[in-house]
Short mmCIF file of C-alpha atoms in Angstrom, two decimals:
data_model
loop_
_atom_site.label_atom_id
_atom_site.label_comp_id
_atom_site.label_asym_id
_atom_site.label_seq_id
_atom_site.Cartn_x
_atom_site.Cartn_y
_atom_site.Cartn_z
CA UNK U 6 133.43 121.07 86.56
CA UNK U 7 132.52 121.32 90.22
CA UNK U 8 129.56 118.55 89.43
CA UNK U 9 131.57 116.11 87.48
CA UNK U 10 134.57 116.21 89.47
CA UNK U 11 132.34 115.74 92.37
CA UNK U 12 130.30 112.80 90.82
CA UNK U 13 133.80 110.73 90.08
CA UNK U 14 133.40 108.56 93.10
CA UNK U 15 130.75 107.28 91.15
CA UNK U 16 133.38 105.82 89.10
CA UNK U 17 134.70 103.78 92.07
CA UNK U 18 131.31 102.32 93.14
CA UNK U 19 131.17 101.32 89.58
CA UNK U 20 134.46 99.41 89.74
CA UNK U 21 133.85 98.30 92.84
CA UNK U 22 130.77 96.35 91.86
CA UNK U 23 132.01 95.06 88.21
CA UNK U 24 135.31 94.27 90.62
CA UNK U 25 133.64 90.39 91.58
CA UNK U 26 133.26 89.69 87.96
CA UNK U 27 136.70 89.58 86.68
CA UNK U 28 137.92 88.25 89.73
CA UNK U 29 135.72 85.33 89.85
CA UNK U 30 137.23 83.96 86.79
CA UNK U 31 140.58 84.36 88.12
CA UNK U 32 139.56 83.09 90.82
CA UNK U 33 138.12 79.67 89.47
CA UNK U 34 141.71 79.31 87.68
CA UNK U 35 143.76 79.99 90.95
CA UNK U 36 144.95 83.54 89.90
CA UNK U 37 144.06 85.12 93.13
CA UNK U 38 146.04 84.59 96.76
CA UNK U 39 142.26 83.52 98.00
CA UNK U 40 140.23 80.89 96.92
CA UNK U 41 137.01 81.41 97.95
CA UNK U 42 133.81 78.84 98.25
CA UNK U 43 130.77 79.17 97.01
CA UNK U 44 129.22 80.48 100.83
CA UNK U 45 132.17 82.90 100.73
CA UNK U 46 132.04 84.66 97.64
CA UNK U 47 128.09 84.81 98.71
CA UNK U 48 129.26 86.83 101.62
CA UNK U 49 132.37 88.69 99.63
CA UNK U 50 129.67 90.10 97.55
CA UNK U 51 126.52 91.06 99.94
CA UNK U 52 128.75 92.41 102.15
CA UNK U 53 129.18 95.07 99.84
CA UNK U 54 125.36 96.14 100.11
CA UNK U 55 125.22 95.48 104.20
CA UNK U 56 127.90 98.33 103.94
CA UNK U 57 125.61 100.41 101.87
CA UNK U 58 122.96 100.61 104.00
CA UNK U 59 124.74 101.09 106.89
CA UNK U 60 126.33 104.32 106.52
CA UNK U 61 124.16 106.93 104.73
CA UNK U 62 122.45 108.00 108.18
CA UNK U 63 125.59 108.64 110.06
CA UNK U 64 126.82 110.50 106.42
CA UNK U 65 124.03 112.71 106.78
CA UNK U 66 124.77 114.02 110.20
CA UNK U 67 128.20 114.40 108.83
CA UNK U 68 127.92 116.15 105.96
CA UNK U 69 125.92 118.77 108.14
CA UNK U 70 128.63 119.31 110.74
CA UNK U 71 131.41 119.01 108.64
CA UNK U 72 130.39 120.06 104.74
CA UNK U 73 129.64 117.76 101.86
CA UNK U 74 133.46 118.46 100.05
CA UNK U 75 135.12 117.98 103.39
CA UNK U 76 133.24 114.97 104.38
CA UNK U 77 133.13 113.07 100.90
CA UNK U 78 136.89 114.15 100.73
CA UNK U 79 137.66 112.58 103.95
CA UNK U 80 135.72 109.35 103.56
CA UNK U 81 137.65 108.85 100.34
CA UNK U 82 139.77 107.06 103.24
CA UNK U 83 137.04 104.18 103.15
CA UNK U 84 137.61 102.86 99.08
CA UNK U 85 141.08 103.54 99.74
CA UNK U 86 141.62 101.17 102.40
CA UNK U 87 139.31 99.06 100.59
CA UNK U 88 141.94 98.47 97.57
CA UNK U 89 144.82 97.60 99.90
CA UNK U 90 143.03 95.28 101.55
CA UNK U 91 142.15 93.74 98.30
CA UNK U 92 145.63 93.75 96.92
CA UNK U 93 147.29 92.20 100.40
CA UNK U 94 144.33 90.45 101.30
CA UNK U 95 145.74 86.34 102.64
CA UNK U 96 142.37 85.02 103.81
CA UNK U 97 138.61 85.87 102.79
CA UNK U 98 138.64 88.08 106.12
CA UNK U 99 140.66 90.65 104.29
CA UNK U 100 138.12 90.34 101.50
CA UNK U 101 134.94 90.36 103.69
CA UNK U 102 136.28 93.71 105.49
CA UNK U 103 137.34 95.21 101.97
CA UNK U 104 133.91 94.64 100.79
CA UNK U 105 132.23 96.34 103.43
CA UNK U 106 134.21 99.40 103.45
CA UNK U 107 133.46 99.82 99.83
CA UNK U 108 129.76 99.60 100.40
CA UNK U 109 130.25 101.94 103.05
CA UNK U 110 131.63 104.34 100.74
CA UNK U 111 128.47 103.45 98.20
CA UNK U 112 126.35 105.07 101.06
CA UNK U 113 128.14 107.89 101.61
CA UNK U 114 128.11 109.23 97.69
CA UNK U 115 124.89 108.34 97.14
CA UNK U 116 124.01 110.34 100.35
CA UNK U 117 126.08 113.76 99.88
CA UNK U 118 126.82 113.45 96.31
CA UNK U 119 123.13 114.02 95.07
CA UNK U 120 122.78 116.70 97.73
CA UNK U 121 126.13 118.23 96.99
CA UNK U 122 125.12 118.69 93.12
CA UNK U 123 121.75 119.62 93.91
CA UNK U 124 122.68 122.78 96.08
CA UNK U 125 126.16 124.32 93.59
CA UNK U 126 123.83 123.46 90.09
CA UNK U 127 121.61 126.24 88.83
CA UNK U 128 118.23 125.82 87.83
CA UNK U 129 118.54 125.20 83.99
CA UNK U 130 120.87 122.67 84.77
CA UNK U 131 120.13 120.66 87.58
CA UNK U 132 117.98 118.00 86.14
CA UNK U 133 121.15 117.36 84.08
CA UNK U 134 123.81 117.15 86.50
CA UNK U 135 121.96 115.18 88.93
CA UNK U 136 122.11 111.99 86.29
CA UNK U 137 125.84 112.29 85.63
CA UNK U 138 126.29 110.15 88.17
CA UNK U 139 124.67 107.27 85.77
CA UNK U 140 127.76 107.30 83.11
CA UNK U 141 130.50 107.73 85.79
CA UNK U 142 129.03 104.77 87.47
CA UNK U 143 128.64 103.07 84.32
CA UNK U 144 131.79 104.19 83.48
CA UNK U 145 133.52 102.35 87.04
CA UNK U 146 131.85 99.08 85.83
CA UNK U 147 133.21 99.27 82.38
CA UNK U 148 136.46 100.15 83.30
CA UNK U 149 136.79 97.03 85.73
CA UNK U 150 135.30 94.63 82.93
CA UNK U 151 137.84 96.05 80.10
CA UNK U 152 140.63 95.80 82.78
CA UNK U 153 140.12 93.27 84.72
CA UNK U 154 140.06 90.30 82.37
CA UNK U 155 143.82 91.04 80.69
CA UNK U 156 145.40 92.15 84.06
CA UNK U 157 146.56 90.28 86.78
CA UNK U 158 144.74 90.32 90.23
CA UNK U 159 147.01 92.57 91.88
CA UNK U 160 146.90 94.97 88.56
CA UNK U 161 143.63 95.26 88.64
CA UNK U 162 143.59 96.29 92.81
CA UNK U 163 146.29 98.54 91.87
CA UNK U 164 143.97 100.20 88.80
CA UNK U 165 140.66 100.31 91.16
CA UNK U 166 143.01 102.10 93.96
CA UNK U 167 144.18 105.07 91.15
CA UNK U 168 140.84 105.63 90.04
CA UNK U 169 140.00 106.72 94.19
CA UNK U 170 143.31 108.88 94.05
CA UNK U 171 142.37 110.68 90.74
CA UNK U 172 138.99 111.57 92.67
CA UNK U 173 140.72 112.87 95.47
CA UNK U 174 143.15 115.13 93.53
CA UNK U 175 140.35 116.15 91.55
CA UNK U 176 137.50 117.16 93.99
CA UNK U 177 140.12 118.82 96.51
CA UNK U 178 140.22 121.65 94.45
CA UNK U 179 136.38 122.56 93.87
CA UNK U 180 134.57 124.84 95.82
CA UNK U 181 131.96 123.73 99.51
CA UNK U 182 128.35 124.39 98.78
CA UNK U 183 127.20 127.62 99.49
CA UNK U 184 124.54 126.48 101.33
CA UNK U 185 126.20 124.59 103.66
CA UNK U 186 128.49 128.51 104.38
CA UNK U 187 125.20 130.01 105.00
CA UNK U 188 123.41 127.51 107.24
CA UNK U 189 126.63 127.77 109.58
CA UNK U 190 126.71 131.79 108.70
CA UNK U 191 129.68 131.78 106.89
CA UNK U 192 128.26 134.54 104.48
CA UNK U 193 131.60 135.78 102.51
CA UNK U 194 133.00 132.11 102.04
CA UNK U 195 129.19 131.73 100.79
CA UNK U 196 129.58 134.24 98.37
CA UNK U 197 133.01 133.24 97.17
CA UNK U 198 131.96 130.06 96.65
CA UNK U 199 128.74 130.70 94.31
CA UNK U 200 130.72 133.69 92.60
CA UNK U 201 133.43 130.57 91.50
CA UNK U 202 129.89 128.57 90.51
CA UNK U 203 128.63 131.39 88.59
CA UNK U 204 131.42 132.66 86.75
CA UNK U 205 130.32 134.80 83.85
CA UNK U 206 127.11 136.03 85.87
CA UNK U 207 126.30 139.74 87.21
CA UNK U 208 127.69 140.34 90.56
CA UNK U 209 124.16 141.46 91.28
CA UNK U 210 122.64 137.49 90.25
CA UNK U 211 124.69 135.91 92.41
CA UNK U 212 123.87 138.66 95.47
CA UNK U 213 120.16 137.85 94.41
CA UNK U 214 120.64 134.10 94.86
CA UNK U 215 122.49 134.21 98.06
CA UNK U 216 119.70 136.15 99.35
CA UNK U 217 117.23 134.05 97.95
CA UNK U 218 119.40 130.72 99.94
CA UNK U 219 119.09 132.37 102.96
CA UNK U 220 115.39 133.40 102.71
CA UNK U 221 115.44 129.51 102.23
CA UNK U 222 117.16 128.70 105.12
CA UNK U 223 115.89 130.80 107.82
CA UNK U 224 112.52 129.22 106.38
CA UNK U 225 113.78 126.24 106.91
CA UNK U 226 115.43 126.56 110.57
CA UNK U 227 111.57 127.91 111.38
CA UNK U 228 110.09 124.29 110.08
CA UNK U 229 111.59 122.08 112.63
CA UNK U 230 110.19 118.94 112.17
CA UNK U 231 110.52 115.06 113.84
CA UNK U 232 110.37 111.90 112.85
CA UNK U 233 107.04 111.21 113.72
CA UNK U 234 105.95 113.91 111.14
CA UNK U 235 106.90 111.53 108.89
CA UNK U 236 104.32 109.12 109.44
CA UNK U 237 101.88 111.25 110.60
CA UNK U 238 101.68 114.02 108.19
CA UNK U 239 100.03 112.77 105.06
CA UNK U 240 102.40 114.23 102.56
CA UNK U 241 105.26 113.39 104.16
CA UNK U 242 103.98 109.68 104.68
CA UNK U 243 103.09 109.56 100.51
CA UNK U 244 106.43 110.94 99.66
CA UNK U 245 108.31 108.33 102.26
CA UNK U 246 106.25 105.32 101.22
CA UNK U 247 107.16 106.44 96.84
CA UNK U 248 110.72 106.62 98.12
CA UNK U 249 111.15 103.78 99.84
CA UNK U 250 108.94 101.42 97.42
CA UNK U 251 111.47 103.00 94.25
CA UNK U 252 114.79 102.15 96.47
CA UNK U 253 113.40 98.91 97.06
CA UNK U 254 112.55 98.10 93.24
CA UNK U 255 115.96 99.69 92.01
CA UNK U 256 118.05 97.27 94.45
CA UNK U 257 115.39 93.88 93.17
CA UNK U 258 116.29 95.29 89.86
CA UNK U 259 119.05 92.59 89.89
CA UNK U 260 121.48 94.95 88.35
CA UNK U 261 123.63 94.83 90.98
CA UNK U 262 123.73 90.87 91.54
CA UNK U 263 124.63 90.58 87.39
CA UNK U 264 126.85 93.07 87.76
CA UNK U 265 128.93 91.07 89.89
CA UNK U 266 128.30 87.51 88.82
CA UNK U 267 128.20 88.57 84.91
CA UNK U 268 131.00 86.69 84.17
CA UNK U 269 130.65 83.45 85.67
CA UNK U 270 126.46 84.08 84.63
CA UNK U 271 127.36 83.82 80.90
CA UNK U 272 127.96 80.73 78.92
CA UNK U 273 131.04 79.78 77.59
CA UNK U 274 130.08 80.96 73.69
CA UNK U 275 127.53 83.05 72.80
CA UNK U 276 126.01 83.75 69.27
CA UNK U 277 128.53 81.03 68.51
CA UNK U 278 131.71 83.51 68.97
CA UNK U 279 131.72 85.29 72.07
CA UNK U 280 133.68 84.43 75.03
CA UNK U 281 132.31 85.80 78.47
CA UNK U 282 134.69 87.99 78.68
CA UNK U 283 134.16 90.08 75.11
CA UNK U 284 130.10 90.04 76.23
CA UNK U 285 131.13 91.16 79.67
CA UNK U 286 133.17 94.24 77.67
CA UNK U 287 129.83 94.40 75.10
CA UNK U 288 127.43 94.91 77.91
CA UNK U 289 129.26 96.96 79.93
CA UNK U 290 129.99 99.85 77.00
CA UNK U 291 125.65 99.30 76.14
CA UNK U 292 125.31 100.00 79.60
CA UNK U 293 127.11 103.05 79.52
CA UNK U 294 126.05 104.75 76.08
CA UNK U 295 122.37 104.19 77.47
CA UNK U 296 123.52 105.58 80.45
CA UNK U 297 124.33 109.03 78.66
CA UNK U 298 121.21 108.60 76.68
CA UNK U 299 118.90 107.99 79.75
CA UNK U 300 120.01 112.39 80.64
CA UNK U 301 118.03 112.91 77.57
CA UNK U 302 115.19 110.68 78.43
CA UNK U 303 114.53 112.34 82.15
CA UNK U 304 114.66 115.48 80.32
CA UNK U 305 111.47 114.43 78.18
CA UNK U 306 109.65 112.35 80.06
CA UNK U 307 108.01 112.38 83.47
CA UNK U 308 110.26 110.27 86.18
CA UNK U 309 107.35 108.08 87.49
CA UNK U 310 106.87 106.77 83.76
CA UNK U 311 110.64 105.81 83.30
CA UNK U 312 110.89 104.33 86.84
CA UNK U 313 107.66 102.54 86.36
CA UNK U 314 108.74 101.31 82.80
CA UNK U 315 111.88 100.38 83.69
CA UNK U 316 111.55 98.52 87.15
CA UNK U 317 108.55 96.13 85.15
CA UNK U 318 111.01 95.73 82.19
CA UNK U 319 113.64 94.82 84.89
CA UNK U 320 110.95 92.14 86.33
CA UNK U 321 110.58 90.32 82.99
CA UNK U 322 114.24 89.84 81.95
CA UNK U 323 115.25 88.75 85.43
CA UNK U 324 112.28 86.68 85.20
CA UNK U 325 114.00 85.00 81.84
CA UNK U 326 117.10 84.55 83.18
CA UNK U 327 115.22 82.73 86.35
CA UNK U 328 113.42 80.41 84.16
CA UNK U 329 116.42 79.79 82.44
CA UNK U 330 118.67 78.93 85.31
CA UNK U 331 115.91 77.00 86.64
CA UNK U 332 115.27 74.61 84.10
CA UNK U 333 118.96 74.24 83.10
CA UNK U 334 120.00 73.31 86.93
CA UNK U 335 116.46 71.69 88.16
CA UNK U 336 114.88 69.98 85.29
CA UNK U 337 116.13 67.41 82.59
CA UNK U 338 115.30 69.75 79.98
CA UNK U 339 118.02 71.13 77.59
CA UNK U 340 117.92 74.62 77.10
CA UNK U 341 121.52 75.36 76.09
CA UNK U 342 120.47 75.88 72.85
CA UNK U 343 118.72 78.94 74.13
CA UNK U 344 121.92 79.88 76.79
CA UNK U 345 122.18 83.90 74.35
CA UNK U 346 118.93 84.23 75.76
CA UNK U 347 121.32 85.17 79.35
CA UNK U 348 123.36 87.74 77.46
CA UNK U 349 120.39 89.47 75.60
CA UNK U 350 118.23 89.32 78.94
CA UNK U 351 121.65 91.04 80.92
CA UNK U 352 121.68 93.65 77.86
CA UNK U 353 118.39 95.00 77.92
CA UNK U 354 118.63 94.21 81.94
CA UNK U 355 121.17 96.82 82.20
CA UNK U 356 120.01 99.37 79.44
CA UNK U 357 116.73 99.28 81.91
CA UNK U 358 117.86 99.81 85.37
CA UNK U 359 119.10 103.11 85.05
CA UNK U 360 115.94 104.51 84.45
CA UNK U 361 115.03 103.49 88.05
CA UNK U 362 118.51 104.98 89.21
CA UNK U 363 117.63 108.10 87.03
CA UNK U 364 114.11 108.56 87.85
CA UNK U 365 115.29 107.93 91.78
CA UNK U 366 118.18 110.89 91.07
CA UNK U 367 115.96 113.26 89.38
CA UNK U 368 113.45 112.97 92.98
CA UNK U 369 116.24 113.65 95.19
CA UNK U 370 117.00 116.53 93.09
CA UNK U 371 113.80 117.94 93.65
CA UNK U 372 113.57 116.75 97.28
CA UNK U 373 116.58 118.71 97.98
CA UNK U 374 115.33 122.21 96.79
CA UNK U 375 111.32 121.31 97.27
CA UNK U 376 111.71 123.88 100.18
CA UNK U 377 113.92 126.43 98.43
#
């Protein structure tokens, strides 16, 4: 409960990617209060991932001061104000500064989130909790694709916004991280805490398990470390360079760019039936049932192998799509006959990604407790 209510923000990074897609196409038909150009819906977007980036290191002094629950709970403020601005938004300011919030809020989840599952799940289950995170994310970006297309703009700000509040009323009543009590001494609400966690175990396992946190933690407080041991210790300089080089190929997966252009990416018919928006809705619910299946797969198989897997099969259907566009908009040569090739290239696209978002969970999981 704790874990899934927790991982529900996840929902509203997933709606607030998918949210460009719907609203493009409103957009081009003068549905929305803004009309943006091409440069500005260019920035509307990206701005989204400049606010990603910019707020999980201030997050993670944060959530150390103030608690992961209290923290995430508080920053809820962030998507909230980013769904007002949205719905009043008069000029592509409003939109720009919208946009930016919500990436800051993608930073802070995927910065406390992973951490905050990591610490309340118990052994046998941790590798499965840590990839919920996949279907409620999956589960934002369907939700915006199913809604947004039959709603009007303001509906669909309105929808976004209730998904934030549902969080919020949902995660206010789970329990802090007992580690987070300890490392600040706060042994009883430590205890209460994992007792909730661990309801249905002896008193005597969850005694055993506080003591082994602590044991963990004193360790830890005598293994100060800087940033230089990064780079200088040779372990520490592997494990930053196969984290960094696995961020970098999950964001030029290109998942994120189709998941906001899908809409406008896809041609008028496909397989001779299909308007954009019924593939938008097709892709979208693919996405997510692989999502769910992709808990099974980093159960069985080793997460270098699905990372490495997925991020080359990511390379050769965003390399399709290129040499699609490319010819189609550069050359005289008529490839619409081959235009389903964009919808079956964002289908297996998406199905593939998450293994790099899975295999990437399933390390911070382990990062997290490495030391405990």
């Amino acid at each position: 409960m704790a874990a899934i209510s927790g991982s529900l923000c996840y929902t509203i990074v997933g709606a607030a990617t998918a949210w460009p897609s719907p609203t493009l196409t409103k957009m081009g038909d003068n549905e929305t209060p803004v009309i943006l150009d091409v440069h500005q819906i260019s920035w509307m977007v990206s701005l989204m991932f400049l606010g990603h980036i910019t707020s999980p290191l201030p997050t993670g002094y944060l959530m150390d001061i103030f608690g992961r629950k209290r923290t995430c709970l508080c920053l809820t403020v962030l998507p909230f104000t980013s769904w007002l601005l949205i719905f009043f938004a008069s000029s592509p300011v409003h939109l720009y500064i919208a946009r930016f919030a919500a990436g800051l809020w993608i930073g802070v989840t995927s910065t406390i989130m992973p951490v905050y599952v990591g610490e309340i799940a118990g052994t046998e289950l941790r590798s499965s909790l840590t990839t919920i995170n996949n279907s409620l994310f999956n589960f934002g970006v369907l939700f915006a694709y199913v809604v947004g297309p039959y709603v009007s703009y303001y509906s669909l700000a309105i929808a976004c916004e209730m998904l934030t509040v549902v969080y919020f009323c949902t995660f206010i009543l789970m329990p802090e991280s007992p580690h987070f009590f300890l490392k600040h001494e706060q042994r009883e609400e430590a205890l209460a805490s994992l007792n909730w966690l661990r309801q249905g175990d002896s008193k005597e396992s969850v005694e055993n398990e506080i003591n082994r946190i602590e044991q963990a933690i004193e360790d830890q407080k005598l293994q100060k470390g800087t940033l230089k041991d990064i780079f200088f210790d040779v372990g520490n300089r592997k494990a930053f360079i196969i984290s960094v080089t696995y961020a970098v190929m999950k964001r030029l997966s290109g998942s994120g760019v189709m998941q906001a252009y899908t809409s406008i990416t896809l041609p008028d018919v496909t397989l001779g039936v299909l308007d954009p928006d019924t593939c938008v809705i097709i892709i979208g619910t693919i996405s997510l049932i692989s999502s769910v299946a992709s808990t099974a797969l980093s159960i069985k198989f080793r997460r270098r192998i699905l990372m490495t897997v997925s991020g080359g099969g990511c390379a050769i259907t965003t390399a399709v799509i290129m040499v699609w566009f490319f010819l189609h908009c550069y050359t005289d040569i008529d490839v619409s006959d081959y235009s389903d090739a964009i919808f079956w290239s964002s289908v297996v696209l998406y199905c593939l990604q998450l293994g790099t978002r899975t295999g990437r969970n399933q390390y911070q999981g382990r990062g997290v407790f490495r030391r405990t």
